[in-house]
Amino acid sequence: MRSPSKAAPPAMRADARKNYEHLLAVARKIVLKEGVDASLRDIARKAGVGLGTLYRHFPTREALLETLLRTEWDELIAKARALEGAGAPDEALVSWLRDFVAAVRTYRGVVTSMTSAFADETSALHASCAAIRAVCNQLLVRAQTEGTARNDLDGTDLFALVGALAWIGDQPALASRAGALFDVVMGAVFDGRALPPKKTAQLRPAGVF
Amino acid sequence: MRSPSKAAPPAMRADARKNYEHLLAVARKIVLKEGVDASLRDIARKAGVGLGTLYRHFPTREALLETLLRTEWDELIAKARALEGAGAPDEALVSWLRDFVAAVRTYRGVVTSMTSAFADETSALHASCAAIRAVCNQLLVRAQTEGTARNDLDGTDLFALVGALAWIGDQPALASRAGALFDVVMGAVFDGRALPPKKTAQLRPAGVF
DNA sequence: ACCTGAACACCGTTCAAGT
DNA sequence: ACCTGAACACCGTTCAAGT
């Protein structure tokens, strides 16, 4: 009669599941405080569990992060689906991106982990990254065809910009301006109808840098 | 008759100076390849020097980075001075910011070190950060009063945005778009004459995020 | 005045041995 | 089937001892 513990792993012996659940709770608390580079040893220690146990449940640090962020990913994807057909395309995209930044900022440094996982198919975070990028891309395409999003950007560009904003939020010295700068950058993503071929033409050299 | 080795430390015994110089050269090569988190132990080892020697010349990792970037800082400040009176204010600012990003990207991860040093007066990088921010601010103010830079941003905001772009450049999966995204963000910094009080008003909620 | 390297307290990761 | 912790190869940092 036990309720199906959300996102719990498949068949698992009772004692193992208990370990797993507790480990995850402790890990969440520690990573929340220390960020993604928290000591795995410390997590195992504080959870009262052998190091090997942690490693079997989460063979890599990314696997642990992936599990810690499971809920956030699911909510982001659900939200994207909800926004897809409804409301103004531009507002839908911005609203979703804002949530994305908030989700990524749950744990300090996670945006850098995600970016690494982006191009690394062997990473436990890769699948989530790809899924997130896919829904992001859909929202973007709609905002480009039906809204005013500039069409010289793709999903990866948006991911980069929003990741960069999350990075700002991760820096204590800059975090207080993260919200305002989010708006500034969004202003650049929607640069007005039909987008003139070179909005940034005044800036010249471009390219190399 | 020896030429005054540029940026060399003050009085120093001949053998010590030789160690110092060689250490720095080896460190440069390694940090260039490994980024700012390169193993200090490894640097000392490859330089054929005791660990203590490295620590006396560079009591902290930041002190080493500061020395490695000395040239870049000086050039950036000189360039700012040169740009100050001359040329179009907007172009001057953008051109300088581009150079700033390029300089920071010399060593992977340096932008995060700088940002930490920003609010930490005890950091060996702090003075350089402050100096850089100061000249950045001057260029910004001129672009705001004589050019078209929006005036709801200050030097720290610009530092954050440009740091974020450098962060993008540090991520292998995103680096190829760093140049284009630099232009995109610059487009948001110069949002046209006299700046309407709310260019991003369409985006609504603002604030919290 | 300068240098060395052992010592200490940490890591991440693996894997034999236990229950 | 699951767990533990020693073992290994690394860190950063300090500091007594050497020249």
Short mmCIF file of C-alpha atoms (C1' of nucleotides) in Angstrom, two decimals:
data_model
loop_
_atom_site.label_atom_id
_atom_site.label_comp_id
_atom_site.label_asym_id
_atom_site.label_seq_id
_atom_site.Cartn_x
_atom_site.Cartn_y
_atom_site.Cartn_z
CA MET A 1 0.00 0.00 0.00
CA ARG A 2 3.02 2.27 -0.06
CA SER A 3 2.64 5.14 -2.49
CA PRO A 4 4.96 4.85 -5.48
CA SER A 5 7.79 7.09 -4.32
CA LYS A 6 8.17 9.63 -7.11
CA ALA A 7 11.13 9.10 -9.38
CA ALA A 8 12.35 6.22 -7.21
CA PRO A 9 14.60 3.71 -8.93
CA PRO A 10 13.16 0.39 -10.11
CA ALA A 11 13.22 -2.87 -8.19
CA MET A 12 15.42 -2.47 -5.14
CA ARG A 13 15.78 -4.31 -1.89
CA ALA A 14 14.13 -2.56 1.02
CA ASP A 15 17.36 -1.76 2.86
CA ALA A 16 18.96 -0.51 -0.32
CA ARG A 17 16.05 1.77 -1.07
CA LYS A 18 16.24 3.23 2.38
CA ASN A 19 19.93 3.95 1.93
CA TYR A 20 19.26 5.46 -1.43
CA GLU A 21 16.50 7.71 -0.21
CA HIS A 22 18.47 8.94 2.76
CA LEU A 23 21.61 9.43 0.73
CA LEU A 24 19.69 11.57 -1.70
CA ALA A 25 18.20 13.71 1.03
CA VAL A 26 21.58 14.32 2.59
CA ALA A 27 23.17 14.98 -0.78
CA ARG A 28 20.46 17.52 -1.60
CA LYS A 29 21.10 19.43 1.58
CA ILE A 30 24.86 19.46 1.12
CA VAL A 31 24.87 20.32 -2.59
CA LEU A 32 22.36 23.05 -1.85
CA LYS A 33 24.87 24.60 0.48
CA GLU A 34 28.20 23.75 -1.15
CA GLY A 35 27.32 23.65 -4.82
CA VAL A 36 28.03 20.96 -7.39
CA ASP A 37 31.62 20.49 -6.29
CA ALA A 38 30.66 19.33 -2.82
CA SER A 39 32.76 16.49 -1.47
CA LEU A 40 31.22 13.12 -2.29
CA ARG A 41 33.13 11.64 0.61
CA ASP A 42 31.50 14.16 2.88
CA ILE A 43 28.06 13.28 1.57
CA ALA A 44 28.59 9.58 2.20
CA ARG A 45 30.01 10.31 5.63
CA LYS A 46 27.16 12.58 6.66
CA ALA A 47 24.66 10.05 5.35
CA GLY A 48 26.33 7.38 7.49
CA VAL A 49 26.98 5.21 4.49
CA GLY A 50 30.07 3.66 2.95
CA LEU A 51 31.69 5.43 0.04
CA GLY A 52 31.07 2.41 -2.18
CA THR A 53 27.35 2.66 -1.55
CA LEU A 54 27.25 6.17 -2.86
CA TYR A 55 29.26 5.17 -5.89
CA ARG A 56 26.98 2.27 -6.73
CA HIS A 57 23.84 4.35 -6.54
CA PHE A 58 25.46 7.24 -8.35
CA PRO A 59 28.39 6.07 -10.42
CA THR A 60 29.34 9.62 -11.31
CA ARG A 61 28.82 13.04 -9.80
CA GLU A 62 26.68 13.87 -12.83
CA ALA A 63 24.39 10.93 -12.07
CA LEU A 64 23.79 12.37 -8.63
CA LEU A 65 23.12 15.84 -10.03
CA GLU A 66 20.78 14.39 -12.60
CA THR A 67 18.75 12.73 -9.87
CA LEU A 68 18.79 15.84 -7.70
CA LEU A 69 17.42 17.87 -10.59
CA ARG A 70 14.92 15.29 -11.86
CA THR A 71 11.96 17.25 -10.46
CA GLU A 72 13.14 20.53 -11.92
CA TRP A 73 13.60 19.00 -15.37
CA ASP A 74 10.16 17.44 -15.30
CA GLU A 75 8.51 20.66 -14.24
CA LEU A 76 10.32 22.64 -16.91
CA ILE A 77 9.24 20.21 -19.61
CA ALA A 78 5.66 20.18 -18.35
CA LYS A 79 5.61 23.95 -18.28
CA ALA A 80 6.92 24.12 -21.83
CA ARG A 81 4.16 21.83 -23.01
CA ALA A 82 1.56 23.93 -21.22
CA LEU A 83 2.90 27.10 -22.79
CA GLU A 84 3.20 25.66 -26.23
CA GLY A 85 -0.28 26.26 -27.55
CA ALA A 86 -1.31 29.02 -25.22
CA GLY A 87 -0.63 32.69 -24.84
CA ALA A 88 1.63 35.12 -26.61
CA PRO A 89 4.69 33.37 -28.07
CA ASP A 90 7.19 35.95 -26.86
CA GLU A 91 5.89 36.00 -23.33
CA ALA A 92 5.77 32.20 -23.27
CA LEU A 93 9.43 31.99 -24.21
CA VAL A 94 10.58 34.60 -21.74
CA SER A 95 8.55 33.13 -18.93
CA TRP A 96 9.97 29.69 -19.60
CA LEU A 97 13.53 30.98 -19.80
CA ARG A 98 13.09 32.73 -16.50
CA ASP A 99 12.00 29.45 -14.96
CA PHE A 100 14.91 27.70 -16.58
CA VAL A 101 17.38 30.08 -15.00
CA ALA A 102 15.68 29.69 -11.64
CA ALA A 103 15.80 25.89 -11.92
CA VAL A 104 19.45 25.81 -12.88
CA ARG A 105 20.29 28.11 -10.02
CA THR A 106 18.92 25.65 -7.51
CA TYR A 107 22.44 24.35 -7.05
CA ARG A 108 25.48 26.54 -7.51
CA GLY A 109 27.59 25.56 -10.49
CA VAL A 110 25.03 23.34 -12.11
CA VAL A 111 24.92 25.43 -15.25
CA THR A 112 28.56 24.68 -15.96
CA SER A 113 27.96 20.95 -15.41
CA MET A 114 25.07 21.08 -17.84
CA THR A 115 27.10 22.87 -20.45
CA SER A 116 29.81 20.24 -20.22
CA ALA A 117 27.19 17.54 -20.56
CA PHE A 118 25.84 19.27 -23.60
CA ALA A 119 28.41 17.86 -25.98
CA ASP A 120 29.24 14.76 -23.97
CA GLU A 121 26.89 11.88 -24.73
CA THR A 122 28.43 9.75 -22.02
CA SER A 123 27.40 12.20 -19.31
CA ALA A 124 24.48 11.25 -17.10
CA LEU A 125 23.21 14.78 -17.58
CA HIS A 126 23.23 14.58 -21.35
CA ALA A 127 19.72 13.27 -21.87
CA SER A 128 18.19 15.95 -19.69
CA CYS A 129 20.18 18.63 -21.41
CA ALA A 130 19.01 17.46 -24.78
CA ALA A 131 15.39 17.29 -23.66
CA ILE A 132 15.54 20.75 -22.17
CA ARG A 133 17.17 22.18 -25.22
CA ALA A 134 14.53 20.57 -27.42
CA VAL A 135 11.58 22.17 -25.65
CA CYS A 136 13.48 25.44 -25.48
CA ASN A 137 13.94 25.26 -29.18
CA GLN A 138 10.23 24.69 -29.79
CA LEU A 139 9.31 27.73 -27.77
CA LEU A 140 11.93 29.70 -29.63
CA VAL A 141 10.73 28.64 -33.04
CA ARG A 142 7.19 29.68 -32.21
CA ALA A 143 8.41 33.02 -30.91
CA GLN A 144 10.36 33.47 -34.11
CA THR A 145 7.52 32.58 -36.50
CA GLU A 146 4.58 33.99 -34.57
CA GLY A 147 6.32 36.46 -32.28
CA THR A 148 9.19 38.88 -32.50
CA ALA A 149 12.19 36.76 -31.51
CA ARG A 150 15.12 37.42 -33.80
CA ASN A 151 15.71 34.55 -36.14
CA ASP A 152 19.48 34.51 -36.22
CA LEU A 153 19.54 32.65 -32.93
CA ASP A 154 18.94 28.96 -32.33
CA GLY A 155 18.24 26.88 -29.26
CA THR A 156 21.90 26.52 -28.43
CA ASP A 157 22.42 30.26 -28.57
CA LEU A 158 19.53 30.76 -26.21
CA PHE A 159 20.92 28.08 -23.94
CA ALA A 160 24.26 29.87 -23.93
CA LEU A 161 22.74 33.25 -23.15
CA VAL A 162 20.54 31.90 -20.41
CA GLY A 163 23.38 29.81 -19.04
CA ALA A 164 25.49 32.95 -18.95
CA LEU A 165 22.76 34.69 -16.96
CA ALA A 166 22.65 31.77 -14.56
CA TRP A 167 26.42 32.08 -14.22
CA ILE A 168 25.96 35.71 -13.21
CA GLY A 169 23.48 34.56 -10.61
CA ASP A 170 26.05 32.11 -9.26
CA GLN A 171 28.57 34.86 -8.57
CA PRO A 172 27.92 36.46 -5.19
CA ALA A 173 29.32 39.80 -6.35
CA LEU A 174 26.97 39.94 -9.33
CA ALA A 175 23.90 38.03 -8.26
CA SER A 176 21.95 41.06 -7.15
CA ARG A 177 21.82 42.30 -10.73
CA ALA A 178 20.98 38.96 -12.31
CA GLY A 179 17.29 39.76 -12.61
CA ALA A 180 17.82 43.13 -14.25
CA LEU A 181 20.43 41.75 -16.62
CA PHE A 182 18.09 38.94 -17.57
CA ASP A 183 15.70 41.59 -18.81
CA VAL A 184 18.46 43.42 -20.64
CA VAL A 185 19.53 40.32 -22.51
CA MET A 186 15.95 39.39 -23.29
CA GLY A 187 15.62 42.81 -24.83
CA ALA A 188 18.30 41.72 -27.27
CA VAL A 189 16.55 38.46 -28.09
CA PHE A 190 13.39 40.26 -29.14
CA ASP A 191 14.70 43.05 -31.22
CA GLY A 192 11.53 43.99 -32.95
CA ARG A 193 9.47 42.82 -35.89
CA ALA A 194 10.96 41.26 -38.94
CA LEU A 195 14.44 41.95 -37.64
CA PRO A 196 16.59 44.15 -39.84
CA PRO A 197 19.41 42.01 -41.27
CA LYS A 198 22.01 43.74 -39.10
CA LYS A 199 20.74 45.19 -35.89
CA THR A 200 24.24 45.23 -34.50
CA ALA A 201 25.80 46.59 -37.68
CA GLN A 202 26.98 49.67 -35.85
CA LEU A 203 29.26 47.42 -33.81
CA ARG A 204 31.26 46.47 -36.85
CA PRO A 205 34.08 43.90 -36.73
CA ALA A 206 31.95 41.04 -35.41
CA GLY A 207 33.19 37.58 -36.25
CA VAL A 208 36.63 36.92 -34.94
CA PHE A 209 37.00 38.34 -31.44
CA MET B 1 73.71 46.59 -17.97
CA ARG B 2 70.85 44.15 -17.74
CA SER B 3 67.63 45.64 -19.02
CA PRO B 4 65.02 46.10 -16.29
CA SER B 5 63.01 42.92 -16.78
CA LYS B 6 59.44 44.15 -17.26
CA ALA B 7 57.19 43.69 -14.26
CA ALA B 8 59.93 41.89 -12.43
CA PRO B 9 59.74 41.95 -8.64
CA PRO B 10 61.95 44.38 -6.70
CA ALA B 11 65.31 43.53 -5.19
CA MET B 12 65.89 39.80 -5.43
CA ARG B 13 68.95 37.62 -5.24
CA ALA B 14 70.14 36.42 -8.62
CA ASP B 15 69.34 32.77 -8.00
CA ALA B 16 65.91 33.65 -6.66
CA ARG B 17 65.10 35.76 -9.67
CA LYS B 18 66.09 32.96 -11.97
CA ASN B 19 63.78 30.59 -10.12
CA TYR B 20 61.02 33.15 -10.22
CA GLU B 21 61.34 33.77 -13.91
CA HIS B 22 61.43 30.11 -14.81
CA LEU B 23 58.57 29.28 -12.48
CA LEU B 24 56.46 31.92 -14.12
CA ALA B 25 57.23 30.67 -17.60
CA VAL B 26 56.32 27.11 -16.66
CA ALA B 27 53.19 28.25 -14.85
CA ARG B 28 52.10 30.24 -17.88
CA LYS B 29 52.40 27.23 -20.13
CA ILE B 30 50.52 24.94 -17.75
CA VAL B 31 47.75 27.39 -16.85
CA LEU B 32 47.35 28.11 -20.54
CA LYS B 33 46.63 24.45 -21.09
CA GLU B 34 44.85 23.46 -17.89
CA GLY B 35 43.10 26.64 -16.85
CA VAL B 36 43.15 28.45 -13.51
CA ASP B 37 42.62 25.27 -11.51
CA ALA B 38 45.87 23.73 -12.66
CA SER B 39 47.74 21.85 -9.98
CA LEU B 40 50.23 24.09 -8.19
CA ARG B 41 52.15 21.01 -7.19
CA ASP B 42 52.45 20.08 -10.81
CA ILE B 43 53.73 23.54 -11.71
CA ALA B 44 56.43 23.40 -9.05
CA ARG B 45 57.36 19.88 -10.09
CA LYS B 46 57.61 20.72 -13.80
CA ALA B 47 59.60 23.83 -12.94
CA GLY B 48 62.03 21.65 -10.97
CA VAL B 49 61.48 23.71 -7.87
CA GLY B 50 60.35 22.93 -4.34
CA LEU B 51 56.73 23.52 -3.45
CA GLY B 52 57.74 26.04 -0.83
CA THR B 53 59.50 28.13 -3.43
CA LEU B 54 56.34 28.47 -5.43
CA TYR B 55 54.40 29.41 -2.32
CA ARG B 56 56.87 32.10 -1.29
CA HIS B 57 56.87 33.75 -4.69
CA PHE B 58 53.12 33.38 -5.03
CA PRO B 59 51.47 33.02 -1.64
CA THR B 60 48.10 32.34 -3.23
CA ARG B 61 46.83 31.02 -6.52
CA GLU B 62 45.38 34.47 -7.16
CA ALA B 63 48.82 36.05 -6.75
CA LEU B 64 50.10 33.79 -9.49
CA LEU B 65 47.18 34.61 -11.77
CA GLU B 66 47.62 38.29 -11.11
CA THR B 67 51.24 38.08 -12.23
CA LEU B 68 50.37 35.97 -15.25
CA LEU B 69 47.84 38.57 -16.33
CA ARG B 70 49.92 41.65 -15.50
CA THR B 71 50.62 42.36 -19.18
CA GLU B 72 47.00 41.99 -20.19
CA TRP B 73 45.81 44.35 -17.46
CA ASP B 74 48.38 46.96 -18.43
CA GLU B 75 47.47 46.77 -22.07
CA LEU B 76 43.79 47.05 -21.33
CA ILE B 77 44.30 50.11 -19.18
CA ALA B 78 46.57 51.70 -21.76
CA LYS B 79 44.04 51.02 -24.47
CA ALA B 80 41.27 52.57 -22.40
CA ARG B 81 43.32 55.72 -21.96
CA ALA B 82 44.01 55.87 -25.66
CA LEU B 83 40.34 55.48 -26.48
CA GLU B 84 39.18 57.96 -23.91
CA GLY B 85 39.45 61.18 -25.84
CA ALA B 86 39.35 59.75 -29.31
CA GLY B 87 36.76 58.36 -31.67
CA ALA B 88 33.08 57.60 -31.33
CA PRO B 89 32.16 56.82 -27.70
CA ASP B 90 30.04 53.77 -28.52
CA GLU B 91 32.65 52.19 -30.74
CA ALA B 92 35.33 52.90 -28.16
CA LEU B 93 33.41 51.08 -25.48
CA VAL B 94 32.59 48.07 -27.62
CA SER B 95 36.09 47.78 -28.91
CA TRP B 96 37.50 47.91 -25.40
CA LEU B 97 34.99 45.34 -24.12
CA ARG B 98 35.93 43.01 -26.92
CA ASP B 99 39.55 43.28 -25.89
CA PHE B 100 38.57 42.73 -22.30
CA VAL B 101 36.83 39.48 -23.15
CA ALA B 102 39.79 38.37 -25.22
CA ALA B 103 42.20 39.16 -22.37
CA VAL B 104 40.15 37.33 -19.78
CA ARG B 105 39.89 34.34 -22.05
CA THR B 106 43.66 33.98 -22.14
CA TYR B 107 43.36 31.45 -19.33
CA ARG B 108 40.29 29.28 -18.88
CA GLY B 109 38.32 30.09 -15.76
CA VAL B 110 39.96 33.40 -15.07
CA VAL B 111 36.72 35.29 -15.33
CA THR B 112 35.30 33.42 -12.37
CA SER B 113 38.45 34.12 -10.35
CA MET B 114 38.13 37.78 -11.16
CA THR B 115 34.52 37.90 -10.18
CA SER B 116 35.32 36.35 -6.82
CA ALA B 117 38.08 38.88 -6.34
CA PHE B 118 35.65 41.63 -7.14
CA ALA B 119 34.14 41.78 -3.68
CA ASP B 120 37.11 40.37 -1.82
CA GLU B 121 39.64 43.04 -0.89
CA THR B 122 42.07 40.46 0.42
CA SER B 123 42.41 38.83 -2.98
CA ALA B 124 45.60 39.45 -4.91
CA LEU B 125 43.41 40.04 -7.94
CA HIS B 126 41.31 42.70 -6.29
CA ALA B 127 43.39 45.74 -7.23
CA SER B 128 43.47 44.77 -10.89
CA CYS B 129 39.76 44.12 -10.90
CA ALA B 130 39.06 47.52 -9.43
CA ALA B 131 41.37 49.25 -11.89
CA ILE B 132 39.80 47.47 -14.83
CA ARG B 133 36.32 48.22 -13.62
CA ALA B 134 37.25 51.87 -13.19
CA VAL B 135 38.42 52.37 -16.77
CA CYS B 136 35.47 50.36 -18.00
CA ASN B 137 33.21 52.69 -16.11
CA GLN B 138 34.81 55.76 -17.66
CA LEU B 139 34.28 54.43 -21.15
CA LEU B 140 30.73 53.57 -20.24
CA VAL B 141 29.95 57.00 -18.83
CA ARG B 142 31.21 58.67 -21.98
CA ALA B 143 29.16 56.31 -24.13
CA GLN B 144 26.15 57.14 -22.01
CA THR B 145 26.54 60.92 -22.11
CA GLU B 146 27.95 61.34 -25.61
CA GLY B 147 26.87 58.11 -27.23
CA THR B 148 23.87 55.83 -27.15
CA ALA B 149 24.66 53.44 -24.29
CA ARG B 150 21.62 52.91 -22.10
CA ASN B 151 21.99 54.66 -18.79
CA ASP B 152 20.35 52.11 -16.53
CA LEU B 153 23.57 50.10 -16.49
CA ASP B 154 26.72 50.76 -14.51
CA GLY B 155 30.27 49.46 -14.70
CA THR B 156 29.46 46.42 -12.61
CA ASP B 157 26.58 45.49 -14.88
CA LEU B 158 28.83 45.73 -17.86
CA PHE B 159 31.44 43.68 -16.07
CA ALA B 160 28.82 41.04 -15.37
CA LEU B 161 27.59 40.92 -18.94
CA VAL B 162 31.05 40.77 -20.38
CA GLY B 163 32.11 38.21 -17.80
CA ALA B 164 29.12 36.13 -18.80
CA LEU B 165 30.23 36.30 -22.41
CA ALA B 166 33.71 35.22 -21.39
CA TRP B 167 32.11 32.33 -19.53
CA ILE B 168 30.40 31.29 -22.75
CA GLY B 169 33.77 31.38 -24.45
CA ASP B 170 35.17 29.10 -21.77
CA GLN B 171 32.62 26.38 -22.47
CA PRO B 172 33.80 24.18 -25.33
CA ALA B 173 30.22 23.42 -26.37
CA LEU B 174 29.35 27.10 -26.68
CA ALA B 175 32.60 28.83 -27.55
CA SER B 176 31.98 28.84 -31.28
CA ARG B 177 29.06 31.22 -30.79
CA ALA B 178 30.78 33.51 -28.33
CA GLY B 179 31.60 36.12 -30.94
CA ALA B 180 28.07 36.29 -32.32
CA LEU B 181 26.54 36.41 -28.87
CA PHE B 182 28.90 39.19 -27.90
CA ASP B 183 27.34 41.23 -30.68
CA VAL B 184 23.85 40.27 -29.60
CA VAL B 185 24.42 41.42 -26.05
CA MET B 186 26.12 44.60 -27.19
CA GLY B 187 22.98 45.30 -29.16
CA ALA B 188 21.17 45.35 -25.84
CA VAL B 189 23.67 47.71 -24.26
CA PHE B 190 23.16 50.31 -26.99
CA ASP B 191 19.45 50.35 -27.38
CA GLY B 192 19.15 53.60 -29.24
CA ARG B 193 19.10 57.27 -28.51
CA ALA B 194 17.83 58.69 -25.29
CA LEU B 195 16.61 55.26 -24.31
CA PRO B 196 12.90 54.94 -23.67
CA PRO B 197 12.38 54.41 -19.93
CA LYS B 198 11.36 50.80 -20.51
CA LYS B 199 12.77 49.13 -23.56
CA THR B 200 12.06 45.73 -22.07
CA ALA B 201 8.61 46.68 -20.82
CA GLN B 202 7.04 44.00 -23.02
CA LEU B 203 8.79 41.41 -20.88
CA ARG B 204 6.88 42.45 -17.84
CA PRO B 205 7.46 40.90 -14.44
CA ALA B 206 11.09 41.99 -14.22
CA GLY B 207 12.44 42.31 -10.69
CA VAL B 208 12.23 39.08 -8.83
CA PHE B 209 12.98 36.35 -11.34
"C1'" DA C 1 68.45 34.93 1.99
"C1'" DC C 2 66.67 31.37 -0.19
"C1'" DC C 3 65.35 26.58 -0.97
"C1'" DT C 4 63.57 21.74 -0.09
"C1'" DG C 5 60.49 18.19 0.89
"C1'" DA C 6 58.22 15.71 4.60
"C1'" DA C 7 53.97 16.08 7.12
"C1'" DC C 8 49.12 16.87 7.55
"C1'" DA C 9 44.52 16.85 6.22
"C1'" DC C 10 41.96 16.49 2.70
"C1'" DC C 11 40.15 14.67 -2.22
"C1'" DG C 12 38.01 10.97 -6.06
"C1'" DT C 13 37.87 6.25 -7.39
"C1'" DT C 14 38.32 1.27 -7.15
"C1'" DC C 15 37.73 -3.14 -5.32
"C1'" DA C 16 38.56 -7.17 -2.09
"C1'" DA C 17 36.31 -8.71 1.75
"C1'" DG C 18 32.46 -9.09 4.44
"C1'" DT C 19 27.03 -9.84 5.65
"C1'" DA D 1 22.18 -8.55 -3.16
"C1'" DC D 2 24.09 -5.18 -0.85
"C1'" DC D 3 27.46 -2.83 2.01
"C1'" DT D 4 32.07 -1.34 3.98
"C1'" DG D 5 36.41 0.72 4.26
"C1'" DA D 6 41.25 0.16 3.16
"C1'" DA D 7 44.24 1.27 -0.65
"C1'" DC D 8 45.96 4.15 -4.24
"C1'" DA D 9 47.09 8.26 -6.40
"C1'" DC D 10 46.35 12.57 -6.22
"C1'" DC D 11 45.46 17.59 -4.02
"C1'" DG D 12 46.64 22.42 -1.15
"C1'" DT D 13 49.19 24.31 2.58
"C1'" DT D 14 52.58 24.71 6.21
"C1'" DC D 15 56.96 24.65 8.24
"C1'" DA D 16 61.29 22.56 10.24
"C1'" DA D 17 65.57 21.72 8.47
"C1'" DG D 18 69.05 22.62 5.40
"C1'" DT D 19 72.54 25.66 2.25
#
